[in-house]
XYZ file of C-alpha atoms in Angstrom:
338
model
C -24.195 8.969 -13.216
C -21.443 9.910 -10.743
C -22.492 10.211 -7.104
C -20.770 10.449 -3.755
C -20.668 7.034 -2.137
C -20.082 5.763 1.389
C -18.748 2.190 1.532
C -19.731 1.949 5.201
C -23.442 2.230 4.376
C -23.381 0.805 0.842
C -25.433 -2.288 0.058
C -23.805 -5.692 -0.253
C -24.699 -5.602 -3.957
C -22.767 -2.352 -4.393
C -19.711 -3.772 -2.625
C -19.911 -6.853 -4.862
C -20.182 -4.653 -7.972
C -17.134 -2.639 -6.919
C -15.201 -5.861 -6.366
C -16.127 -7.007 -9.876
C -14.846 -3.725 -11.339
C -11.632 -3.917 -9.306
C -10.923 -7.444 -10.488
C -11.679 -6.513 -14.093
C -9.045 -3.758 -13.839
C -6.536 -6.154 -12.251
C -7.137 -8.749 -14.977
C -6.410 -6.141 -17.639
C -3.448 -4.350 -16.049
C -1.859 -6.857 -13.642
C -2.960 -10.282 -14.871
C -0.429 -12.101 -12.653
C -1.839 -10.539 -9.485
C -4.372 -12.577 -7.475
C -7.974 -11.388 -7.690
C -9.338 -9.633 -4.631
C -11.955 -11.176 -2.370
C -14.957 -9.674 -0.601
C -13.529 -10.425 2.867
C -13.400 -7.176 4.885
C -13.568 -5.146 1.663
C -16.109 -2.730 3.177
C -13.762 -2.138 6.116
C -10.760 -1.789 3.811
C -12.553 1.007 1.951
C -13.911 2.860 4.981
C -11.380 2.641 7.830
C -8.724 5.361 8.040
C -6.222 6.689 10.537
C -7.328 9.359 13.047
C -7.115 12.763 11.424
C -7.439 11.363 7.900
C -10.543 11.263 5.718
C -11.467 9.241 2.667
C -14.164 10.482 0.275
C -15.516 8.209 -2.468
C -17.634 8.485 -5.593
C -19.020 5.857 -7.964
C -20.157 5.934 -11.572
C -23.140 3.673 -12.208
C -24.933 2.388 -15.257
C -28.649 2.918 -15.847
C -30.928 1.456 -13.148
C -33.045 -1.576 -13.929
C -36.793 -1.423 -14.496
C -37.504 -2.113 -10.807
C -35.269 0.761 -9.678
C -32.243 -1.320 -8.702
C -29.054 0.723 -9.194
C -27.112 -0.114 -12.318
C -23.722 -1.827 -12.310
C -20.712 0.060 -11.032
C -18.715 1.331 -13.997
C -16.071 3.277 -12.137
C -14.950 4.382 -8.707
C -12.733 7.104 -7.277
C -11.665 7.837 -3.749
C -9.366 10.435 -2.317
C -7.586 10.108 1.008
C -7.010 13.493 2.616
C -3.882 13.472 4.773
C -1.296 16.082 5.595
C -1.441 18.694 2.867
C -2.245 16.271 0.065
C -5.109 14.285 -1.394
C -4.109 10.782 -2.498
C -6.199 9.596 -5.430
C -7.324 6.120 -6.519
C -9.354 5.650 -9.700
C -10.943 2.530 -11.196
C -12.657 2.397 -14.587
C -13.830 -0.808 -16.202
C -11.398 -1.614 -19.049
C -14.104 -1.629 -21.722
C -15.058 1.959 -20.757
C -11.602 3.488 -20.949
C -11.143 6.384 -23.384
C -14.813 7.373 -22.953
C -14.114 10.303 -20.639
C -15.355 8.502 -17.529
C -11.959 8.430 -15.822
C -11.431 12.113 -16.543
C -14.826 12.953 -15.034
C -14.085 10.921 -11.894
C -10.773 12.749 -11.455
C -12.527 16.095 -12.015
C -15.109 15.424 -9.309
C -12.465 14.331 -6.800
C -10.091 17.192 -7.657
C -12.860 19.742 -7.222
C -13.547 18.399 -3.710
C -9.856 18.438 -2.820
C -9.714 22.059 -3.964
C -12.851 22.959 -1.995
C -11.336 21.334 1.102
C -8.326 23.659 0.842
C -5.645 21.135 -0.129
C -2.851 22.174 -2.465
C -1.819 19.015 -4.294
C -2.982 15.576 -5.387
C -0.801 12.482 -5.530
C -1.451 9.141 -7.164
C 0.363 5.810 -7.447
C 0.612 4.626 -11.038
C 1.656 1.155 -12.132
C 4.268 1.194 -14.880
C 3.420 -0.183 -18.324
C -0.313 0.361 -17.858
C -2.645 2.855 -19.599
C -2.737 4.882 -16.375
C 0.710 6.322 -17.134
C -0.426 8.146 -20.279
C -3.760 9.035 -18.661
C -2.259 10.918 -15.712
C 0.536 12.503 -17.717
C -2.074 13.869 -20.141
C -3.801 15.476 -17.147
C -0.602 17.264 -16.155
C 0.612 14.973 -13.380
C 4.399 14.888 -12.931
C 6.385 11.813 -11.967
C 8.076 12.392 -8.607
C 9.357 9.015 -7.492
C 9.811 5.466 -8.805
C 9.985 2.168 -6.932
C 10.457 -1.334 -8.259
C 7.985 -3.971 -7.138
C 9.475 -7.429 -6.669
C 7.560 -10.644 -6.022
C 8.699 -13.771 -4.218
C 7.029 -17.053 -5.192
C 7.160 -19.137 -2.022
C 6.974 -22.279 -4.131
C 10.480 -21.554 -5.428
C 12.121 -20.910 -2.039
C 14.946 -23.216 -0.924
C 13.815 -23.465 2.679
C 16.960 -25.074 4.183
C 19.078 -22.275 2.731
C 16.581 -19.701 4.009
C 16.700 -21.231 7.498
C 20.468 -20.816 7.482
C 20.172 -17.170 6.409
C 17.841 -16.534 9.344
C 20.630 -17.485 11.780
C 23.329 -15.371 10.148
C 23.065 -12.335 12.403
C 25.965 -10.863 14.325
C 26.666 -11.746 17.946
C 24.867 -9.581 20.472
C 21.491 -9.555 18.682
C 18.318 -11.515 19.341
C 15.665 -12.002 16.634
C 12.037 -12.103 17.753
C 8.790 -12.843 15.850
C 5.767 -10.711 16.813
C 2.478 -11.707 15.107
C -0.084 -8.911 15.281
C 2.454 -6.210 16.112
C 5.253 -5.482 18.572
C 4.566 -5.940 22.294
C 3.553 -2.728 24.036
C 6.741 -2.559 26.076
C 8.696 -2.268 22.822
C 6.432 0.265 21.082
C 8.607 3.267 21.956
C 11.817 1.538 20.879
C 10.015 0.355 17.742
C 8.906 3.904 16.917
C 12.479 5.175 17.400
C 13.729 2.595 14.914
C 11.065 3.568 12.383
C 12.151 7.195 12.714
C 15.301 6.155 10.828
C 13.382 6.482 7.550
C 12.397 10.113 8.150
C 15.412 11.365 6.244
C 15.144 8.807 3.460
C 13.475 9.865 0.215
C 11.087 6.919 0.048
C 7.986 8.610 -1.309
C 5.099 10.337 0.449
C 1.987 8.347 -0.400
C 2.555 5.515 2.116
C 3.727 7.396 5.212
C 5.189 5.531 8.175
C 4.280 6.132 11.816
C 7.119 7.390 14.008
C 5.191 8.459 17.125
C 4.384 5.613 19.583
C 0.704 6.509 19.898
C 0.257 6.951 16.174
C 2.005 3.623 15.685
C -0.549 1.958 17.976
C -3.340 3.637 16.009
C -1.798 2.506 12.728
C -1.714 -1.109 13.904
C -5.318 -0.852 15.134
C -6.369 0.544 11.760
C -4.687 -2.330 9.929
C -6.593 -4.852 12.034
C -9.910 -3.063 11.458
C -9.263 -3.100 7.700
C -8.802 -6.872 7.754
C -5.035 -6.658 7.288
C -2.990 -8.894 9.602
C 0.451 -7.482 10.493
C 3.475 -9.631 11.260
C 6.670 -8.147 12.699
C 10.197 -9.522 13.119
C 12.526 -7.547 15.359
C 16.278 -7.656 15.892
C 16.934 -6.606 19.480
C 20.311 -5.374 20.668
C 20.950 -7.549 23.718
C 23.118 -5.031 25.580
C 20.666 -2.118 25.395
C 17.325 -3.790 24.599
C 16.884 -1.366 21.716
C 15.242 -2.326 18.445
C 18.180 -2.565 16.046
C 16.141 -3.681 13.040
C 12.613 -4.512 12.023
C 10.661 -5.892 9.116
C 6.897 -5.778 8.606
C 4.654 -7.933 6.422
C 0.880 -7.566 6.175
C -1.447 -10.328 4.978
C -4.675 -8.732 3.721
C -7.963 -10.611 3.959
C -8.748 -9.168 0.518
C -5.898 -11.104 -1.161
C -4.532 -13.560 1.428
C -2.449 -15.527 -1.069
C -0.145 -12.525 -1.626
C 1.267 -10.580 1.314
C 2.581 -7.018 1.276
C 6.004 -6.123 2.625
C 5.956 -2.831 4.515
C 9.015 -1.237 6.162
C 12.331 -3.014 6.592
C 14.696 -0.863 8.650
C 18.087 -1.390 10.222
C 19.102 1.372 12.610
C 22.215 3.131 11.361
C 24.436 2.186 14.322
C 23.613 -1.512 13.841
C 24.278 -1.898 10.133
C 26.849 -4.351 8.871
C 25.829 -7.266 11.100
C 23.607 -9.145 8.639
C 20.397 -8.007 10.353
C 18.444 -7.091 7.221
C 18.709 -10.474 5.521
C 18.324 -12.442 8.751
C 15.081 -10.758 9.830
C 13.534 -11.024 6.365
C 14.469 -14.705 6.156
C 13.015 -15.331 9.626
C 9.807 -13.589 8.538
C 9.367 -15.914 5.570
C 9.959 -18.976 7.731
C 7.325 -17.823 10.218
C 4.802 -16.945 7.521
C 5.152 -20.416 6.041
C 3.450 -21.904 9.100
C 1.361 -18.915 10.231
C -0.286 -18.373 6.815
C -0.559 -21.729 4.998
C -2.643 -20.158 2.203
C 0.103 -17.650 1.413
C 1.805 -18.215 -1.955
C 3.650 -14.937 -2.658
C 5.082 -11.843 -0.993
C 5.439 -8.532 -2.815
C 7.767 -5.700 -1.845
C 8.627 -2.242 -3.149
C 12.086 -0.678 -3.120
C 13.645 2.503 -4.375
C 15.818 1.814 -7.389
C 18.751 3.459 -5.611
C 18.453 1.149 -2.593
C 21.004 -1.330 -3.909
C 21.607 -2.977 -0.531
C 17.977 -4.008 -0.050
C 17.597 -5.025 -3.686
C 20.586 -7.325 -3.187
C 19.065 -8.853 -0.045
C 15.766 -9.410 -1.829
C 17.511 -11.101 -4.750
C 19.336 -13.434 -2.335
C 15.976 -14.357 -0.780
C 14.508 -15.126 -4.209
C 12.505 -12.009 -5.070
C 12.236 -11.182 -8.771
C 11.641 -7.649 -10.153
C 8.141 -7.255 -11.537
C 6.925 -3.705 -12.263
C 7.820 -0.087 -11.692
C 5.510 1.689 -9.257
C 5.464 5.453 -9.816
C 4.266 8.331 -7.672
C 2.824 11.307 -9.539
C 1.577 14.638 -8.254
C -0.123 17.747 -9.566
C -1.114 21.165 -8.276
C -4.837 21.022 -7.482
C -5.663 24.464 -8.854
C -3.993 23.690 -12.171
C -5.757 20.332 -12.444
C -9.204 21.763 -11.662
C -8.689 24.573 -14.171
C -7.566 22.155 -16.882
C -10.447 19.723 -16.359
C -13.120 22.419 -16.116
C -11.907 23.897 -19.415
C -12.073 20.498 -21.110
C -15.703 19.793 -20.204
């Protein structure tokens, strides 16, 4: 049975069942990734940015004799933002190729269509069954990133400490746990606006407006995701010349997620990118003693950042692909296949 589901009001047993399904999928598709934990999982699933909505459905097995809901067999949610619905689908590995995933996509696509949105996007991990699944449904690959992972146990810390100091004269590097100070929010937002013209995918949008940036940071905290920021400040003007962001999620605190790394165009060529990323790793070593790995995503054409990551010790892991499809075409195709 597929039913609409609200993680905010779901029982603890339902949250635990979803976590079990999520970790079963990870074990099958990304066996080197750490399993997720229950910490702040309800908040992770329910909290969204102002103006965005997330709608979820679950597929459950038969209830028990006493009426207790059956185990969670699959889950789908769609995040409605801008003009697109961003889809996430989980199906227990042993139930793949039974039509359950297709039915979950159909239910979500129908809602996206009813809500008046024109397209659906989805992130697909390379070399997993999801690639063939979405392509068979008519999704088209739009963008590819490479995920790289840094094992902190392999880092040569003295060399990293030296890298952190190799920034040009006239710049000051500052560590900001929790987010940038409020007096730098506007300068921070201006620096993030540098990526507006960069083709870096649409499914993980950045915040360029100061107020939306504050809201984004607040949302991260509510979802149990701790942000850390390192800034390069131009001493003459006080402007943010470069920034790098890492988030440590309560759901998998042994592996952090790299978010944006940006060097403002007028300040490139002074070693800022490598210095701020090295400083970040040094700070995380003491701030997050449980942390064992950091993962980052980069466009394959971004040779400069791939080079910096390699110098820091990151190793390429998987392709991460963005797919999209016209909602009307998807709904028509799935309705005809029922």
